[in-house]
Tab-separated table of N, CA and C in Angstrom:
chain	number	residue	atom	x	y	z
A	1	MET	N	-14.386	14.764	10.369
A	1	MET	CA	-14.559	15.066	11.779
A	1	MET	C	-14.535	13.771	12.586
A	2	VAL	N	-13.791	13.743	13.638
A	2	VAL	CA	-13.674	12.576	14.501
A	2	VAL	C	-14.716	12.676	15.606
A	3	SER	N	-15.425	11.578	15.837
A	3	SER	CA	-16.486	11.578	16.849
A	3	SER	C	-15.904	11.615	18.260
A	4	GLN	N	-16.721	12.063	19.199
A	4	GLN	CA	-16.299	12.099	20.600
A	4	GLN	C	-16.018	10.692	21.117
A	5	ALA	N	-16.796	9.701	20.651
A	5	ALA	CA	-16.578	8.312	21.068
A	5	ALA	C	-15.203	7.824	20.623
A	6	THR	N	-14.793	8.185	19.397
A	6	THR	CA	-13.475	7.801	18.895
A	6	THR	C	-12.376	8.449	19.728
A	7	ILE	N	-12.558	9.714	20.054
A	7	ILE	CA	-11.572	10.420	20.876
A	7	ILE	C	-11.447	9.752	22.243
A	8	SER	N	-12.579	9.430	22.865
A	8	SER	CA	-12.566	8.787	24.184
A	8	SER	C	-11.873	7.436	24.131
A	9	LEU	N	-12.150	6.670	23.084
A	9	LEU	CA	-11.521	5.360	22.931
A	9	LEU	C	-10.011	5.500	22.782
A	10	CYS	N	-9.580	6.445	21.973
A	10	CYS	CA	-8.146	6.657	21.750
A	10	CYS	C	-7.433	7.061	23.034
A	11	MET	N	-8.107	7.803	23.875
A	11	MET	CA	-7.509	8.221	25.138
A	11	MET	C	-7.409	7.058	26.121
A	12	ALA	N	-8.318	6.085	26.009
A	12	ALA	CA	-8.397	5.000	26.983
A	12	ALA	C	-7.451	3.836	26.693
A	13	ILE	N	-7.180	3.549	25.428
A	13	ILE	CA	-6.381	2.364	25.109
A	13	ILE	C	-4.892	2.642	25.270
A	14	SER	N	-4.128	1.559	25.411
A	14	SER	CA	-2.704	1.718	25.713
A	14	SER	C	-1.860	2.102	24.502
A	15	SER	N	-2.233	1.633	23.300
A	15	SER	CA	-1.478	2.026	22.106
A	15	SER	C	-2.366	1.956	20.876
A	16	ILE	N	-1.985	2.729	19.875
A	16	ILE	CA	-2.716	2.795	18.616
A	16	ILE	C	-1.702	2.516	17.518
A	17	ILE	N	-2.022	1.583	16.620
A	17	ILE	CA	-1.094	1.220	15.546
A	17	ILE	C	-1.714	1.596	14.206
A	18	PHE	N	-0.961	2.310	13.379
A	18	PHE	CA	-1.417	2.722	12.055
A	18	PHE	C	-0.383	2.335	11.013
A	19	ASN	N	-0.831	2.209	9.770
A	19	ASN	CA	0.113	2.015	8.676
A	19	ASN	C	0.073	3.209	7.734
A	20	CYS	N	-0.472	4.298	8.194
A	20	CYS	CA	-0.629	5.474	7.337
A	20	CYS	C	-0.304	6.733	8.145
A	21	PHE	N	0.609	7.516	7.647
A	21	PHE	CA	1.005	8.727	8.362
A	21	PHE	C	-0.147	9.717	8.456
A	22	ARG	N	-1.018	9.748	7.435
A	22	ARG	CA	-2.154	10.683	7.433
A	22	ARG	C	-3.066	10.430	8.630
A	23	ILE	N	-3.351	9.156	8.911
A	23	ILE	CA	-4.199	8.815	10.053
A	23	ILE	C	-3.468	9.145	11.350
A	24	PHE	N	-2.187	8.876	11.381
A	24	PHE	CA	-1.367	9.238	12.544
A	24	PHE	C	-1.510	10.722	12.832
A	25	GLN	N	-1.404	11.533	11.799
A	25	GLN	CA	-1.491	12.982	11.980
A	25	GLN	C	-2.857	13.386	12.517
A	26	SER	N	-3.935	12.721	12.075
A	26	SER	CA	-5.270	13.058	12.582
A	26	SER	C	-5.393	12.720	14.064
A	27	MET	N	-4.707	11.671	14.520
A	27	MET	CA	-4.721	11.341	15.946
A	27	MET	C	-3.957	12.394	16.748
A	28	VAL	N	-2.866	12.890	16.192
A	28	VAL	CA	-2.115	13.957	16.849
A	28	VAL	C	-2.986	15.205	16.935
A	29	ASP	N	-3.747	15.463	15.878
A	29	ASP	CA	-4.617	16.636	15.850
A	29	ASP	C	-5.694	16.603	16.929
A	30	ILE	N	-6.097	15.404	17.366
A	30	ILE	CA	-7.105	15.334	18.437
A	30	ILE	C	-6.433	15.101	19.793
A	31	TYR	N	-5.150	15.397	19.858
A	31	TYR	CA	-4.399	15.424	21.112
A	31	TYR	C	-4.215	14.058	21.764
A	32	VAL	N	-4.004	13.037	20.955
A	32	VAL	CA	-3.630	11.736	21.504
A	32	VAL	C	-2.148	11.811	21.862
A	33	ASN	N	-1.791	11.260	22.980
A	33	ASN	CA	-0.403	11.244	23.428
A	33	ASN	C	0.460	10.534	22.379
A	34	LEU	N	1.507	11.182	21.930
A	34	LEU	CA	2.382	10.611	20.900
A	34	LEU	C	2.998	9.283	21.318
A	35	ASP	N	3.178	9.068	22.600
A	35	ASP	CA	3.748	7.806	23.080
A	35	ASP	C	2.819	6.622	22.858
A	36	LYS	N	1.548	6.888	22.606
A	36	LYS	CA	0.582	5.812	22.365
A	36	LYS	C	0.524	5.396	20.897
A	37	ILE	N	1.094	6.194	20.008
A	37	ILE	CA	0.933	5.969	18.573
A	37	ILE	C	2.158	5.279	17.991
A	38	VAL	N	1.917	4.231	17.203
A	38	VAL	CA	2.976	3.522	16.484
A	38	VAL	C	2.584	3.486	15.013
A	39	VAL	N	3.464	3.924	14.124
A	39	VAL	CA	3.204	3.867	12.688
A	39	VAL	C	4.099	2.783	12.104
A	40	ILE	N	3.490	1.810	11.429
A	40	ILE	CA	4.253	0.726	10.802
A	40	ILE	C	4.200	0.900	9.291
A	41	GLY	N	5.194	0.405	8.606
A	41	GLY	CA	5.240	0.516	7.152
A	41	GLY	C	4.357	-0.511	6.468
A	42	ASN	N	3.976	-0.215	5.246
A	42	ASN	CA	3.226	-1.168	4.431
A	42	ASN	C	4.179	-2.205	3.853
A	43	ALA	N	3.657	-3.364	3.529
A	43	ALA	CA	4.491	-4.462	3.028
A	43	ALA	C	5.129	-4.143	1.679
A	44	TRP	N	4.516	-3.305	0.877
A	44	TRP	CA	5.014	-3.041	-0.471
A	44	TRP	C	6.129	-2.000	-0.502
A	45	GLU	N	6.347	-1.265	0.565
A	45	GLU	CA	7.280	-0.144	0.521
A	45	GLU	C	8.716	-0.549	0.203
A	46	HIS	N	9.081	-1.811	0.463
A	46	HIS	CA	10.445	-2.238	0.144
A	46	HIS	C	10.685	-2.280	-1.363
A	47	PHE	N	9.623	-2.309	-2.178
A	47	PHE	CA	9.788	-2.304	-3.633
A	47	PHE	C	10.417	-1.004	-4.125
A	48	ASN	N	10.270	0.071	-3.378
A	48	ASN	CA	10.857	1.347	-3.778
A	48	ASN	C	12.378	1.281	-3.847
A	49	LYS	N	12.997	0.327	-3.153
A	49	LYS	CA	14.456	0.213	-3.109
A	49	LYS	C	15.018	-0.699	-4.193
A	50	ILE	N	14.155	-1.397	-4.928
A	50	ILE	CA	14.608	-2.353	-5.939
A	50	ILE	C	15.009	-1.605	-7.211
A	51	LYS	N	16.157	-1.921	-7.730
A	51	LYS	CA	16.658	-1.298	-8.964
A	51	LYS	C	16.186	-2.087	-10.187
A	52	ASP	N	16.063	-1.403	-11.321
A	52	ASP	CA	15.686	-2.059	-12.571
A	52	ASP	C	16.729	-3.096	-12.970
A	53	ASP	N	16.246	-4.206	-13.512
A	53	ASP	CA	17.126	-5.264	-14.008
A	53	ASP	C	16.798	-5.469	-15.485
A	54	GLU	N	17.696	-5.083	-16.352
A	54	GLU	CA	17.480	-5.157	-17.794
A	54	GLU	C	17.901	-6.499	-18.388
A	55	THR	N	18.267	-7.472	-17.565
A	55	THR	CA	18.746	-8.766	-18.051
A	55	THR	C	17.719	-9.463	-18.925
A	56	LEU	N	16.483	-9.547	-18.464
A	56	LEU	CA	15.439	-10.218	-19.235
A	56	LEU	C	15.201	-9.505	-20.562
A	57	LYS	N	15.233	-8.197	-20.535
A	57	LYS	CA	15.011	-7.422	-21.755
A	57	LYS	C	16.090	-7.696	-22.795
A	58	SER	N	17.315	-7.895	-22.364
A	58	SER	CA	18.384	-8.166	-23.326
A	58	SER	C	18.321	-9.596	-23.860
A	59	CYS	N	17.775	-10.526	-23.074
A	59	CYS	CA	17.676	-11.934	-23.505
A	59	CYS	C	16.402	-12.227	-24.292
A	60	LYS	N	15.310	-11.585	-23.928
A	60	LYS	CA	13.989	-11.870	-24.519
A	60	LYS	C	13.338	-10.575	-24.994
A	61	LEU	N	13.981	-9.891	-25.897
A	61	LEU	CA	13.488	-8.607	-26.375
A	61	LEU	C	12.073	-8.695	-26.932
A	62	GLU	N	11.699	-9.836	-27.536
A	62	GLU	CA	10.363	-9.977	-28.131
A	62	GLU	C	9.246	-9.817	-27.095
A	63	LEU	N	9.530	-10.071	-25.837
A	63	LEU	CA	8.514	-9.894	-24.791
A	63	LEU	C	8.172	-8.427	-24.566
A	64	PHE	N	9.052	-7.547	-24.990
A	64	PHE	CA	8.882	-6.126	-24.730
A	64	PHE	C	8.499	-5.334	-25.982
A	65	MET	N	8.204	-6.022	-27.076
A	65	MET	CA	7.891	-5.348	-28.333
A	65	MET	C	6.468	-4.788	-28.352
A	66	LYS	N	5.578	-5.334	-27.527
A	66	LYS	CA	4.187	-4.870	-27.452
A	66	LYS	C	3.915	-4.375	-26.031
A	67	PRO	N	2.895	-3.517	-25.890
A	67	PRO	CA	2.541	-3.068	-24.533
A	67	PRO	C	2.141	-4.255	-23.659
A	68	TYR	N	2.396	-4.150	-22.380
A	68	TYR	CA	2.042	-5.230	-21.456
A	68	TYR	C	1.732	-4.654	-20.075
A	69	PHE	N	1.026	-5.437	-19.296
A	69	PHE	CA	0.760	-5.114	-17.897
A	69	PHE	C	1.459	-6.157	-17.042
A	70	PHE	N	2.026	-5.722	-15.956
A	70	PHE	CA	2.674	-6.639	-15.019
A	70	PHE	C	1.911	-6.593	-13.700
A	71	SER	N	1.533	-7.745	-13.213
A	71	SER	CA	0.852	-7.837	-11.922
A	71	SER	C	1.547	-8.900	-11.086
A	72	LEU	N	1.911	-8.528	-9.882
A	72	LEU	CA	2.591	-9.447	-8.975
A	72	LEU	C	1.605	-9.888	-7.908
A	73	GLY	N	1.501	-11.181	-7.694
A	73	GLY	CA	0.583	-11.691	-6.681
A	73	GLY	C	1.077	-13.000	-6.112
A	74	GLY	N	0.319	-13.524	-5.180
A	74	GLY	CA	0.657	-14.790	-4.556
A	74	GLY	C	-0.324	-15.868	-4.988
A	75	LEU	N	-0.280	-16.994	-4.299
A	75	LEU	CA	-1.175	-18.102	-4.612
A	75	LEU	C	-2.589	-17.867	-4.095
A	76	ILE	N	-2.752	-16.961	-3.157
A	76	ILE	CA	-4.074	-16.629	-2.640
A	76	ILE	C	-4.788	-15.788	-3.697
A	77	PRO	N	-6.083	-16.046	-3.947
A	77	PRO	CA	-6.805	-15.257	-4.961
A	77	PRO	C	-6.684	-13.757	-4.687
A	78	ASN	N	-6.365	-13.027	-5.740
A	78	ASN	CA	-6.159	-11.590	-5.635
A	78	ASN	C	-7.443	-10.867	-5.984
A	79	LYS	N	-7.935	-10.038	-5.088
A	79	LYS	CA	-9.189	-9.332	-5.328
A	79	LYS	C	-9.072	-8.315	-6.462
A	80	ASN	N	-7.868	-7.892	-6.806
A	80	ASN	CA	-7.695	-6.871	-7.835
A	80	ASN	C	-7.447	-7.440	-9.230
A	81	ILE	N	-7.249	-8.736	-9.360
A	81	ILE	CA	-6.867	-9.286	-10.664
A	81	ILE	C	-7.961	-9.079	-11.709
A	82	GLN	N	-9.231	-9.216	-11.328
A	82	GLN	CA	-10.312	-8.992	-12.293
A	82	GLN	C	-10.301	-7.551	-12.790
A	83	TRP	N	-10.054	-6.602	-11.904
A	83	TRP	CA	-9.982	-5.203	-12.294
A	83	TRP	C	-8.797	-4.976	-13.228
A	84	ILE	N	-7.651	-5.562	-12.920
A	84	ILE	CA	-6.460	-5.417	-13.763
A	84	ILE	C	-6.728	-5.962	-15.158
A	85	LEU	N	-7.360	-7.129	-15.240
A	85	LEU	CA	-7.669	-7.723	-16.547
A	85	LEU	C	-8.639	-6.855	-17.332
A	86	LYS	N	-9.643	-6.317	-16.679
A	86	LYS	CA	-10.638	-5.468	-17.351
A	86	LYS	C	-9.994	-4.182	-17.882
A	87	VAL	N	-9.210	-3.531	-17.057
A	87	VAL	CA	-8.551	-2.285	-17.467
A	87	VAL	C	-7.555	-2.544	-18.588
A	88	SER	N	-6.817	-3.638	-18.502
A	88	SER	CA	-5.810	-3.925	-19.526
A	88	SER	C	-6.441	-4.157	-20.894
A	89	GLN	N	-7.659	-4.696	-20.947
A	89	GLN	CA	-8.340	-4.913	-22.230
A	89	GLN	C	-8.632	-3.599	-22.939
A	90	HIS	N	-8.838	-2.538	-22.174
A	90	HIS	CA	-9.149	-1.234	-22.767
A	90	HIS	C	-7.907	-0.449	-23.167
A	91	HIS	N	-6.747	-0.911	-22.749
A	91	HIS	CA	-5.526	-0.143	-22.987
A	91	HIS	C	-4.478	-0.867	-23.819
A	92	LEU	N	-4.800	-2.030	-24.335
A	92	LEU	CA	-3.831	-2.735	-25.182
A	92	LEU	C	-4.129	-2.517	-26.646
């Protein structure tokens, strides 16, 4: 349930930006003007367009002989890496 204060705020501001269609739909449900709502994509969504590349598998087959986990991150500490390491210990 959306509070009356949230509804009033949404009516007063010039635009609302979301990265989730579900939240967008809830704003439509409380009658926010569609012209005020902007939905932007998440940064990871471009990965859906990447095709599999079997080159490494054909060159280094030994890397794929045992189960493995792949985690992609940057140089900034990743808040999920500890969770990934913990879960992977239970599944290898």
